[in-house]
CSV table of C-alpha atoms in Angstrom, one decimal:
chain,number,residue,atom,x,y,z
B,1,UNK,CA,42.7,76.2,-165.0
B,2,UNK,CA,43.2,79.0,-163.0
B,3,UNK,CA,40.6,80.1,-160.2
B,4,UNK,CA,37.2,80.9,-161.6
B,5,UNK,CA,35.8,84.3,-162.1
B,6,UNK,CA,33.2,83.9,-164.5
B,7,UNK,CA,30.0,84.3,-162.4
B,8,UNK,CA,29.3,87.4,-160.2
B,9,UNK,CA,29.8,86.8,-156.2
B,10,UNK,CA,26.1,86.5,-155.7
B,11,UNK,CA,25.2,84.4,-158.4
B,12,UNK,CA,28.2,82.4,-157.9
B,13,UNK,CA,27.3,82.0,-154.0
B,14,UNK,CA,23.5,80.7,-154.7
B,15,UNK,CA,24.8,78.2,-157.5
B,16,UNK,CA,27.1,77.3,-155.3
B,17,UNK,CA,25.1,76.8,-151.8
B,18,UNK,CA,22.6,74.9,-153.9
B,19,UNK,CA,25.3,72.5,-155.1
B,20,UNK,CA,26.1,71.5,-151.7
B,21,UNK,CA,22.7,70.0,-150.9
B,22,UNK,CA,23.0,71.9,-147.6
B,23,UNK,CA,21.9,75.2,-146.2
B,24,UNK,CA,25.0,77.6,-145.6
B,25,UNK,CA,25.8,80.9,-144.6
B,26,UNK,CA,28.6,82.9,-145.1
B,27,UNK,CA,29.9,86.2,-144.4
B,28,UNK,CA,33.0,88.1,-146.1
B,29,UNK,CA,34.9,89.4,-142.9
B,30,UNK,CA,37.9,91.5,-144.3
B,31,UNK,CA,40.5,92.9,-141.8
B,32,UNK,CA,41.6,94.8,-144.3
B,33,UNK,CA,41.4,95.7,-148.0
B,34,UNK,CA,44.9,93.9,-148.9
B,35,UNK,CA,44.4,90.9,-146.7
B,36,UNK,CA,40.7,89.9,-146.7
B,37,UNK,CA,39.7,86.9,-144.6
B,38,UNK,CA,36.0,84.6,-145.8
B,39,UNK,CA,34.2,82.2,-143.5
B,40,UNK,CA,32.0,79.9,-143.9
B,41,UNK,CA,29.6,78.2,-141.8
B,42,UNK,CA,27.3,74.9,-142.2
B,43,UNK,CA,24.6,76.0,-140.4
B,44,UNK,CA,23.0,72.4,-140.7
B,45,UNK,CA,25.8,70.6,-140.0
B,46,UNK,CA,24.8,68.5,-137.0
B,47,UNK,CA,22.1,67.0,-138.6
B,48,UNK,CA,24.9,66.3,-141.8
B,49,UNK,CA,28.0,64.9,-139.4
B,50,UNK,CA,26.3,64.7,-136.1
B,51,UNK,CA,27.9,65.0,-133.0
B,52,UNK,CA,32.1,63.9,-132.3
B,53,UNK,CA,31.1,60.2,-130.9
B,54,UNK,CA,28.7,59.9,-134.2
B,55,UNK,CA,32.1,60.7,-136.4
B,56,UNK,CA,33.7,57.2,-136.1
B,57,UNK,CA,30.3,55.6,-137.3
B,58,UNK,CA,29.8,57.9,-140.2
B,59,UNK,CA,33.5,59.0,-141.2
B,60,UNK,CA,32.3,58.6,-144.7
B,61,UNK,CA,29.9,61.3,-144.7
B,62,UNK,CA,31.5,63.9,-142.4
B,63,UNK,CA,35.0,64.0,-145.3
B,64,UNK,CA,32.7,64.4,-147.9
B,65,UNK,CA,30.8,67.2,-146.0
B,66,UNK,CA,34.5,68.8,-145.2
B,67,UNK,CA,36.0,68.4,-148.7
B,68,UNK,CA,32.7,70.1,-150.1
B,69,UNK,CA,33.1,72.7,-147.6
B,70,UNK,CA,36.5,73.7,-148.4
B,71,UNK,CA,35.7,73.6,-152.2
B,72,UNK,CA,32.4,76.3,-151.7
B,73,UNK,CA,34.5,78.2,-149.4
B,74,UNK,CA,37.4,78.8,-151.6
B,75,UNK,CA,35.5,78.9,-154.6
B,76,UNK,CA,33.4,82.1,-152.8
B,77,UNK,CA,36.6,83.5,-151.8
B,78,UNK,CA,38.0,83.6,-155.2
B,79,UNK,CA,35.4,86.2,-156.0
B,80,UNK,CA,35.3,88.5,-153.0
B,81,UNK,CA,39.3,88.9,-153.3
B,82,UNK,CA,39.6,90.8,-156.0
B,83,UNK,CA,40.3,93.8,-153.7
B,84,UNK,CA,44.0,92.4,-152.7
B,85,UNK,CA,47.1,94.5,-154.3
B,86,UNK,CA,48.3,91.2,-155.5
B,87,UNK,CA,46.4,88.6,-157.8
B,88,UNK,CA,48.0,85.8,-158.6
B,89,UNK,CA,48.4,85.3,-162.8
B,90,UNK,CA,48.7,81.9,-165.1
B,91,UNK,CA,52.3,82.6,-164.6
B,92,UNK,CA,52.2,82.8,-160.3
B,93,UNK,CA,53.4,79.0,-159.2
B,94,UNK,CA,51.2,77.7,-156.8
B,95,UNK,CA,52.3,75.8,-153.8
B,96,UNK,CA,50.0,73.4,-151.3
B,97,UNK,CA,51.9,73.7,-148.0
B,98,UNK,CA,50.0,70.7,-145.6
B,99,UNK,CA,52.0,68.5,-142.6
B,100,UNK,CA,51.0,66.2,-139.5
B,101,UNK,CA,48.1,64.4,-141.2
B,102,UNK,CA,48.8,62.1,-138.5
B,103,UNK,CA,46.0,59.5,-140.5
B,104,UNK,CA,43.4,61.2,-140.7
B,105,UNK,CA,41.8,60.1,-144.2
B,106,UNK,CA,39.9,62.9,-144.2
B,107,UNK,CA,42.9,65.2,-145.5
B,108,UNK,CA,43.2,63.7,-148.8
B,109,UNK,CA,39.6,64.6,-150.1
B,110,UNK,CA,40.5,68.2,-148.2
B,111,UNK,CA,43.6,68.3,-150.5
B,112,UNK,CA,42.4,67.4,-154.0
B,113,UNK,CA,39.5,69.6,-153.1
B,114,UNK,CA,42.1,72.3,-152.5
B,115,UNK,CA,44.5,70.9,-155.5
B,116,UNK,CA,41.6,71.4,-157.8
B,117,UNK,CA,40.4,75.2,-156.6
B,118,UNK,CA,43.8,76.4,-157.0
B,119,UNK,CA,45.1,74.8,-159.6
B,120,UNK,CA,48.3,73.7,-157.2
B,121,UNK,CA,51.4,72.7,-159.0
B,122,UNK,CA,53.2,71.2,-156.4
B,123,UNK,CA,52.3,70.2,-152.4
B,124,UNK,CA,54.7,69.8,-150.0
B,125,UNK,CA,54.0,67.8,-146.9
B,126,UNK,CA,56.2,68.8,-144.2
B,127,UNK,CA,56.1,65.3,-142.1
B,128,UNK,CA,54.4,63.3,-139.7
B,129,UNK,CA,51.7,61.9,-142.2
B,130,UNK,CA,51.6,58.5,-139.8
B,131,UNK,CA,50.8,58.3,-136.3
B,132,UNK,CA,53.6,55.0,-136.0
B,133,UNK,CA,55.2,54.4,-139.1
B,134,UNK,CA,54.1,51.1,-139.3
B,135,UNK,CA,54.1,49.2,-142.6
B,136,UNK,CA,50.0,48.6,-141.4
B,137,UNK,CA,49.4,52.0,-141.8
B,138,UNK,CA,51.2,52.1,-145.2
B,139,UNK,CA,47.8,51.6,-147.1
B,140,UNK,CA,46.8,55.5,-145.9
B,141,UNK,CA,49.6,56.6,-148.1
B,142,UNK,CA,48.2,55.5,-151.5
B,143,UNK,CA,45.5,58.4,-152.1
B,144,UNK,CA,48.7,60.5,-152.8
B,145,UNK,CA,49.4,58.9,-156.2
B,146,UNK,CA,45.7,60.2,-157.4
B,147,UNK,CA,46.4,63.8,-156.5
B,148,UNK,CA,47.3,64.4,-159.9
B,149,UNK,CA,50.2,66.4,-158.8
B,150,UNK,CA,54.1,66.1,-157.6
B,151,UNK,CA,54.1,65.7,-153.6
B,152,UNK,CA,57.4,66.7,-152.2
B,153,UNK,CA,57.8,64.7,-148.6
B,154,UNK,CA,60.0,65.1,-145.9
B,155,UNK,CA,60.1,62.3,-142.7
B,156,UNK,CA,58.2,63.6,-139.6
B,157,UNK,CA,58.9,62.3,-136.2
B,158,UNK,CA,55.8,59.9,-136.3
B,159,UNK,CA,57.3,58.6,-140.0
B,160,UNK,CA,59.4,55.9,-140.1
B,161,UNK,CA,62.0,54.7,-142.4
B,162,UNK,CA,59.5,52.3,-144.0
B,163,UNK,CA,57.2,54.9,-144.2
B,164,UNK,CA,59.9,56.6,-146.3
B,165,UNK,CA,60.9,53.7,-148.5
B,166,UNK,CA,57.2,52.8,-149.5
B,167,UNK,CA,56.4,56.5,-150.3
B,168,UNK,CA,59.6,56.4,-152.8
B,169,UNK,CA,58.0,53.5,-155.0
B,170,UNK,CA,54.9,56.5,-155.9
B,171,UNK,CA,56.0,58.0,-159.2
B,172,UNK,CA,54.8,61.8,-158.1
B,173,UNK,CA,56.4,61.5,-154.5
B,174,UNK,CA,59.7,63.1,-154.3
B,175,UNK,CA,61.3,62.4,-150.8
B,176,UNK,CA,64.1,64.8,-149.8
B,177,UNK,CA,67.0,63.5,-146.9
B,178,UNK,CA,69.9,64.4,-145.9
B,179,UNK,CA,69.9,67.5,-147.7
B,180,UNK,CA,68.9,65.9,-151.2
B,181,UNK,CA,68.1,68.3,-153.2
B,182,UNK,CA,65.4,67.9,-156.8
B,183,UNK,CA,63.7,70.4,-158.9
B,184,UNK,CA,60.1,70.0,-158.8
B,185,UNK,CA,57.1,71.8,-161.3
B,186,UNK,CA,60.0,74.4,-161.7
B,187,UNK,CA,61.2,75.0,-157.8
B,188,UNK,CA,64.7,73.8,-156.3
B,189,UNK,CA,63.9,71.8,-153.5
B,190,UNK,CA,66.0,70.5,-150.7
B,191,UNK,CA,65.2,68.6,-147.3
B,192,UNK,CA,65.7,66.8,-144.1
B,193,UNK,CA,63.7,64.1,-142.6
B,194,UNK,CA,63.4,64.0,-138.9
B,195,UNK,CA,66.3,62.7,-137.1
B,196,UNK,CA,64.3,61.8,-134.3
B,197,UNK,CA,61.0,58.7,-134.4
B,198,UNK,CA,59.1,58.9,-131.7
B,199,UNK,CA,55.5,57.8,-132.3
B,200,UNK,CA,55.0,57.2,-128.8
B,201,UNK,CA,54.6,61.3,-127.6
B,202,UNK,CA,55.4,59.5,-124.0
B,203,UNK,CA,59.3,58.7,-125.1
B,204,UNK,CA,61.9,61.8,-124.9
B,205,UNK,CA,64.5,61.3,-127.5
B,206,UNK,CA,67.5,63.5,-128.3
B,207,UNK,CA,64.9,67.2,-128.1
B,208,UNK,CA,66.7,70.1,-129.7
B,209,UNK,CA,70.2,69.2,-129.9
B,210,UNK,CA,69.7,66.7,-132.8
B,211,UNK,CA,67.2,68.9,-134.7
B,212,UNK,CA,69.7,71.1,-134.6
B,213,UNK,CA,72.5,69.1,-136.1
B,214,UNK,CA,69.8,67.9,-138.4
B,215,UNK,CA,69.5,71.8,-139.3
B,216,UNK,CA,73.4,72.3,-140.3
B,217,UNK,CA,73.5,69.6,-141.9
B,218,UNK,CA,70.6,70.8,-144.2
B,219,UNK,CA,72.5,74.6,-144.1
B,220,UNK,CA,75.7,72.8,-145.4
B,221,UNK,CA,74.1,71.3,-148.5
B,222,UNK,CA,72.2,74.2,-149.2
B,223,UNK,CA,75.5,76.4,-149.5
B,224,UNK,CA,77.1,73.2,-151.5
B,225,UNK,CA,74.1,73.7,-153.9
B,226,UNK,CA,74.6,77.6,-154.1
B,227,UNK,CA,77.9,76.7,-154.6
B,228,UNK,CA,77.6,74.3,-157.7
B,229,UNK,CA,75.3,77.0,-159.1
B,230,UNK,CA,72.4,75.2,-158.6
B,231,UNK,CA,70.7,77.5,-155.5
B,232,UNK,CA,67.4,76.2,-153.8
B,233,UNK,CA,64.2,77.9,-153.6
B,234,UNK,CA,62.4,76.0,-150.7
B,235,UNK,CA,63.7,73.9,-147.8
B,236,UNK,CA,61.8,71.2,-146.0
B,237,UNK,CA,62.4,70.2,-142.5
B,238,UNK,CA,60.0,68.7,-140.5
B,239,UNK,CA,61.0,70.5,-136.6
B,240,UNK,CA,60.9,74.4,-137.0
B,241,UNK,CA,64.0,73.6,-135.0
B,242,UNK,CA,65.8,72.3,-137.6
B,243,UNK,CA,64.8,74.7,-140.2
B,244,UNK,CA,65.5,78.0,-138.2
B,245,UNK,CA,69.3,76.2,-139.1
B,246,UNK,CA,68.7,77.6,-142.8
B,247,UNK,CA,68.8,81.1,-141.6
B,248,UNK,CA,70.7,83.1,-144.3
B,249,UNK,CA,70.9,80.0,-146.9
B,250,UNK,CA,67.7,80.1,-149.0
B,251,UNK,CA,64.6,82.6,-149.5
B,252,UNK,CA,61.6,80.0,-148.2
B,253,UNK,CA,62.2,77.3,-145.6
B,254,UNK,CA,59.0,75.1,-144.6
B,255,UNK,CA,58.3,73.2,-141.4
B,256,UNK,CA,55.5,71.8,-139.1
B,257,UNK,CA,55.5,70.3,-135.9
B,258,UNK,CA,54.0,72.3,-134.0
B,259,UNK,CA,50.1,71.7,-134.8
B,260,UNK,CA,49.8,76.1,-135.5
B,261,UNK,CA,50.4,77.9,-138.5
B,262,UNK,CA,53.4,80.7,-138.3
B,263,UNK,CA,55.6,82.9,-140.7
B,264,UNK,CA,58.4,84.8,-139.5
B,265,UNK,CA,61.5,86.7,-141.4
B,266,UNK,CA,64.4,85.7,-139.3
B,267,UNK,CA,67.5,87.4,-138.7
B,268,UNK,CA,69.2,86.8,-142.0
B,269,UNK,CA,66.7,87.4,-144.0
B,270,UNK,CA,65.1,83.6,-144.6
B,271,UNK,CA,61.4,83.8,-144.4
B,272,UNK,CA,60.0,80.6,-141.9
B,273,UNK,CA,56.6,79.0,-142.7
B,274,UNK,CA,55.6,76.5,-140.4
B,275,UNK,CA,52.2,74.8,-141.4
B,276,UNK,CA,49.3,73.8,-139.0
B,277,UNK,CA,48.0,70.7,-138.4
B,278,UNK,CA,46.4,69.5,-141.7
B,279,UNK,CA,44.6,66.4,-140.0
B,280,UNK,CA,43.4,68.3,-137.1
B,281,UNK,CA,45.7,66.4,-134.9
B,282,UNK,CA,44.7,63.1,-136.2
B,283,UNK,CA,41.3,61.0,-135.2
B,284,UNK,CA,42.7,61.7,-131.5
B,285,UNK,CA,41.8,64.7,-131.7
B,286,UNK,CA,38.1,63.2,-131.4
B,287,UNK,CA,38.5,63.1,-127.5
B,288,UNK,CA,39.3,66.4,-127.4
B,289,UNK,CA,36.8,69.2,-126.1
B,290,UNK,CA,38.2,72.0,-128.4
B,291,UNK,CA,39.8,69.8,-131.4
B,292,UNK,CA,42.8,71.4,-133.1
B,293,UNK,CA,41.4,72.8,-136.8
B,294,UNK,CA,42.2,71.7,-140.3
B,295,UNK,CA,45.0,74.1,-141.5
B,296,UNK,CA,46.8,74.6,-144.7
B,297,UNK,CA,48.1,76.9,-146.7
B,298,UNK,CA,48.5,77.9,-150.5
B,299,UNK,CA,51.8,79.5,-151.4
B,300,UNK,CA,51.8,82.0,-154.4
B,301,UNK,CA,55.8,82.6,-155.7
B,302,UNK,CA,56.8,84.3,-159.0
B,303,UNK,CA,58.0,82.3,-161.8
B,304,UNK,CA,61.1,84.5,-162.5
B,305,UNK,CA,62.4,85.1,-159.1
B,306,UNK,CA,60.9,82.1,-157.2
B,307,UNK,CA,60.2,84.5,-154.9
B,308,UNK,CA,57.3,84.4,-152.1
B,309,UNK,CA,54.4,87.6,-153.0
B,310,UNK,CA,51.6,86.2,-151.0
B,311,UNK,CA,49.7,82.8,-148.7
B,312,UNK,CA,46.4,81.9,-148.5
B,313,UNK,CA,45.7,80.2,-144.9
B,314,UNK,CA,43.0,77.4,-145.3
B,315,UNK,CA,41.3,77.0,-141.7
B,316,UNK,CA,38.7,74.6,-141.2
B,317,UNK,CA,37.5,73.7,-137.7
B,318,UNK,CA,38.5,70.4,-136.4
B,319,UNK,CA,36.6,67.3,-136.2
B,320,UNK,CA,33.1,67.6,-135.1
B,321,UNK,CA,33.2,71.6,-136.6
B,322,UNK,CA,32.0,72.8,-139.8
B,323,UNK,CA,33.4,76.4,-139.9
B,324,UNK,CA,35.9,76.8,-142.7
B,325,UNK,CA,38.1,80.5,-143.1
B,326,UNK,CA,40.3,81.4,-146.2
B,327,UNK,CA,42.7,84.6,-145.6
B,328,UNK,CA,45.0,85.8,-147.6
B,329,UNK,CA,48.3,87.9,-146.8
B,330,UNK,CA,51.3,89.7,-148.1
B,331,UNK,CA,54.8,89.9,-147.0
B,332,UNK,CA,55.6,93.3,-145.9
B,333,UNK,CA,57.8,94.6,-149.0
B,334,UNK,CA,54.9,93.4,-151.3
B,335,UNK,CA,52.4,95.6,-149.9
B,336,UNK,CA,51.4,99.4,-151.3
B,337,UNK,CA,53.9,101.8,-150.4
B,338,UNK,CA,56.0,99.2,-148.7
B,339,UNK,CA,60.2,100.2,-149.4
B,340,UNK,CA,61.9,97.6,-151.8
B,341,UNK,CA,63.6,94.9,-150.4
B,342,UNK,CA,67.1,94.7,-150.2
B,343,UNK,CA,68.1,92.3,-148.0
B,344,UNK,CA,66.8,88.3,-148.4
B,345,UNK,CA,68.6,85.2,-149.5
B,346,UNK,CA,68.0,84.7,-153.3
B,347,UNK,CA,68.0,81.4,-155.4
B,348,UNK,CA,69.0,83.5,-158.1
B,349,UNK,CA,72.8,84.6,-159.7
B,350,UNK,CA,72.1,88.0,-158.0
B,351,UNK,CA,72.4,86.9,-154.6
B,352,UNK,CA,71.5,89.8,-152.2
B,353,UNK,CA,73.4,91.3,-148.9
B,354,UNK,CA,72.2,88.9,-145.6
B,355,UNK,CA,71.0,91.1,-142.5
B,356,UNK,CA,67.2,91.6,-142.7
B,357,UNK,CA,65.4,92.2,-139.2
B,358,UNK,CA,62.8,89.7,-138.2
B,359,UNK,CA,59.6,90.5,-139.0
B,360,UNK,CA,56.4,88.5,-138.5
B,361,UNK,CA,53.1,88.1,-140.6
């Protein structure tokens, strides 16, 4: 079931706000006409969720209140973004990009709220779902096998090795080392899991030179897949380091890390997405005066070419913060007017000609 269009945006919006069993308001605040951008606001929300110190005592209610949110939010978006020049079809294969839960429980009722809106085929959880990777925090994991949906998982550098061995006993978790590569709802996947574990942010390990040895490592078994005609669509790392490695070697590479969304064409034509944090930092995050936000980010690719034509970027604001913001944008050769493309790795027979300029956005 594809997003829902069968009410009108107001009547859909009143049905909607009444459902919640909370006042809301909401404003459509498009940048443009191809990439519109809707917020949402909870206007009652400290009398819902309270203040950050009240969030420990009453977790329960503030993921509900989040994971109803994010479903009103994107449900209203559907309908004020039929101005885009792309709409995703039946056909368009939909991708759930999330990384560094780091714990928080509140992401999984975000992420079957979002699974459910837009009818995801596949998520892919670029690492550091734990905090320590300690087989007590195992339990956390085991929301994942009623998503309903295959979960593609790479090692973070807060995931351990027995984090990775009790996520590989799920039947719908796929988890991609050392370059393994799977096909997955129709995608070629291959991955890299963290070389480095460092759960305690205090303790310097090996830094950039190992992600980057991690990197070629995942660049070599991409080319050995090109080369047994079995080309990859999406590469997983966990450290943008790593994945910048790829450059040249596949069309999509995915990463996180970082605690910020980003996308970037590099300079061989591999388009970079790194994912936010979708935990909001983890329940640290509660001492925080500005917490980090809730981000993730739907990927729409064609069926045929496997080919990226446009993101949604889920924002919700972090722990304590009701705001919630869904825009959506288009690579640069997929908008009006916009020259074809002619340079860009392809996972298809007609590989094209590496050299594309970097290019942001």
């Amino acid at each position: 079931r594809r997003p829902r269009r069968a009410l009108a945006a107001g009547g859909l919006a009143l049905a909607l706000l009444a459902a919640s069993g909370t006042a809301a308001y909401a404003t459509w605040n498009p940048k443009s006409v191809l990439e519109p951008k809707f917020s949402g606001l909870l206007s009652s929300a400290p009398s819902v969720v309270g203040d950050a110190r009240s969030i420990v005592s009453e977790f329960d209610v503030y993921q509900q209140e989040l994971a109803r949110l994010v479903t009103n939010v994107t449900k209203l978006y559907d309908v004020t973004s039929t101005l885009p020049a792309y709409q995703p079809d039946p056909t368009t294969m939909r991708v759930l990009h999330v990384s560094d839960i780091h714990l928080n429980p509140a992401s999984w009722k975000i992420i079957s709220s979002l699974v459910e809106q837009y009818d995801i085929d596949v998520i892919v959880d670029s690492g550091d779902t734990m905090d320590h990777g300690s087989a007590t925090e195992n339990g956390f994991l085991d929301p994942i096998a009623d998503l309903g949906v295959p979960y593609v998982w790479v090692r973070g550098n807060h995931d351990s090795h027995t984090t990775q061995r009790y996520l590989e006993r799920f039947k719908n978790v796929h988890v991609l080392d050392d370059g393994r590569a799977e096909t997955v709802a129709g995608l070629r996947f291959a991955g890299i899991g963290d070389p480095q574990y460092t759960p305690d942010r205090s303790e310097k390990a090996g830094g950039d030179a190992v992600e980057h040895i991690a990197g070629i490592r995942l660049a070599s078994a991409l080319r050995a897949e090109r080369a047994a005609g079995t080309p990859v669509d999406v590469a997983v790392a966990h450290d943008p380091t790593a994945a910048r490695e790829t450059d040249g070697e596949v069309p999509l590479v995915l990463a996180g890390h970082i605690h910020r969304q980003e996308m970037e064409v590099m300079e061989k034509g591999t388009r970079l997405r790194v994912e936010g944090s979708t935990g909001g930092s983890g329940l640290r995050a509660v001492d925080d005066k500005y917490p980090d936000p809730v981000e993730a980010s739907v990927l729409y690719l064609d069926r045929t070419t496997k080919r990226l034509q446009a993101w949604d970027e889920i924002r919700l604001g972090g722990l304590g913060l009701t705001k919630a913001e869904v825009s959506r944008h288009l690579p640069k050769e997929n908008r009006p007017g916009a020259p074809p493309a002619t340079t860009s790795p392809t996972p298809s027979s007609d590989r094209s000609a590496e050299g594309r300029s970097p290019e942001s956005g």
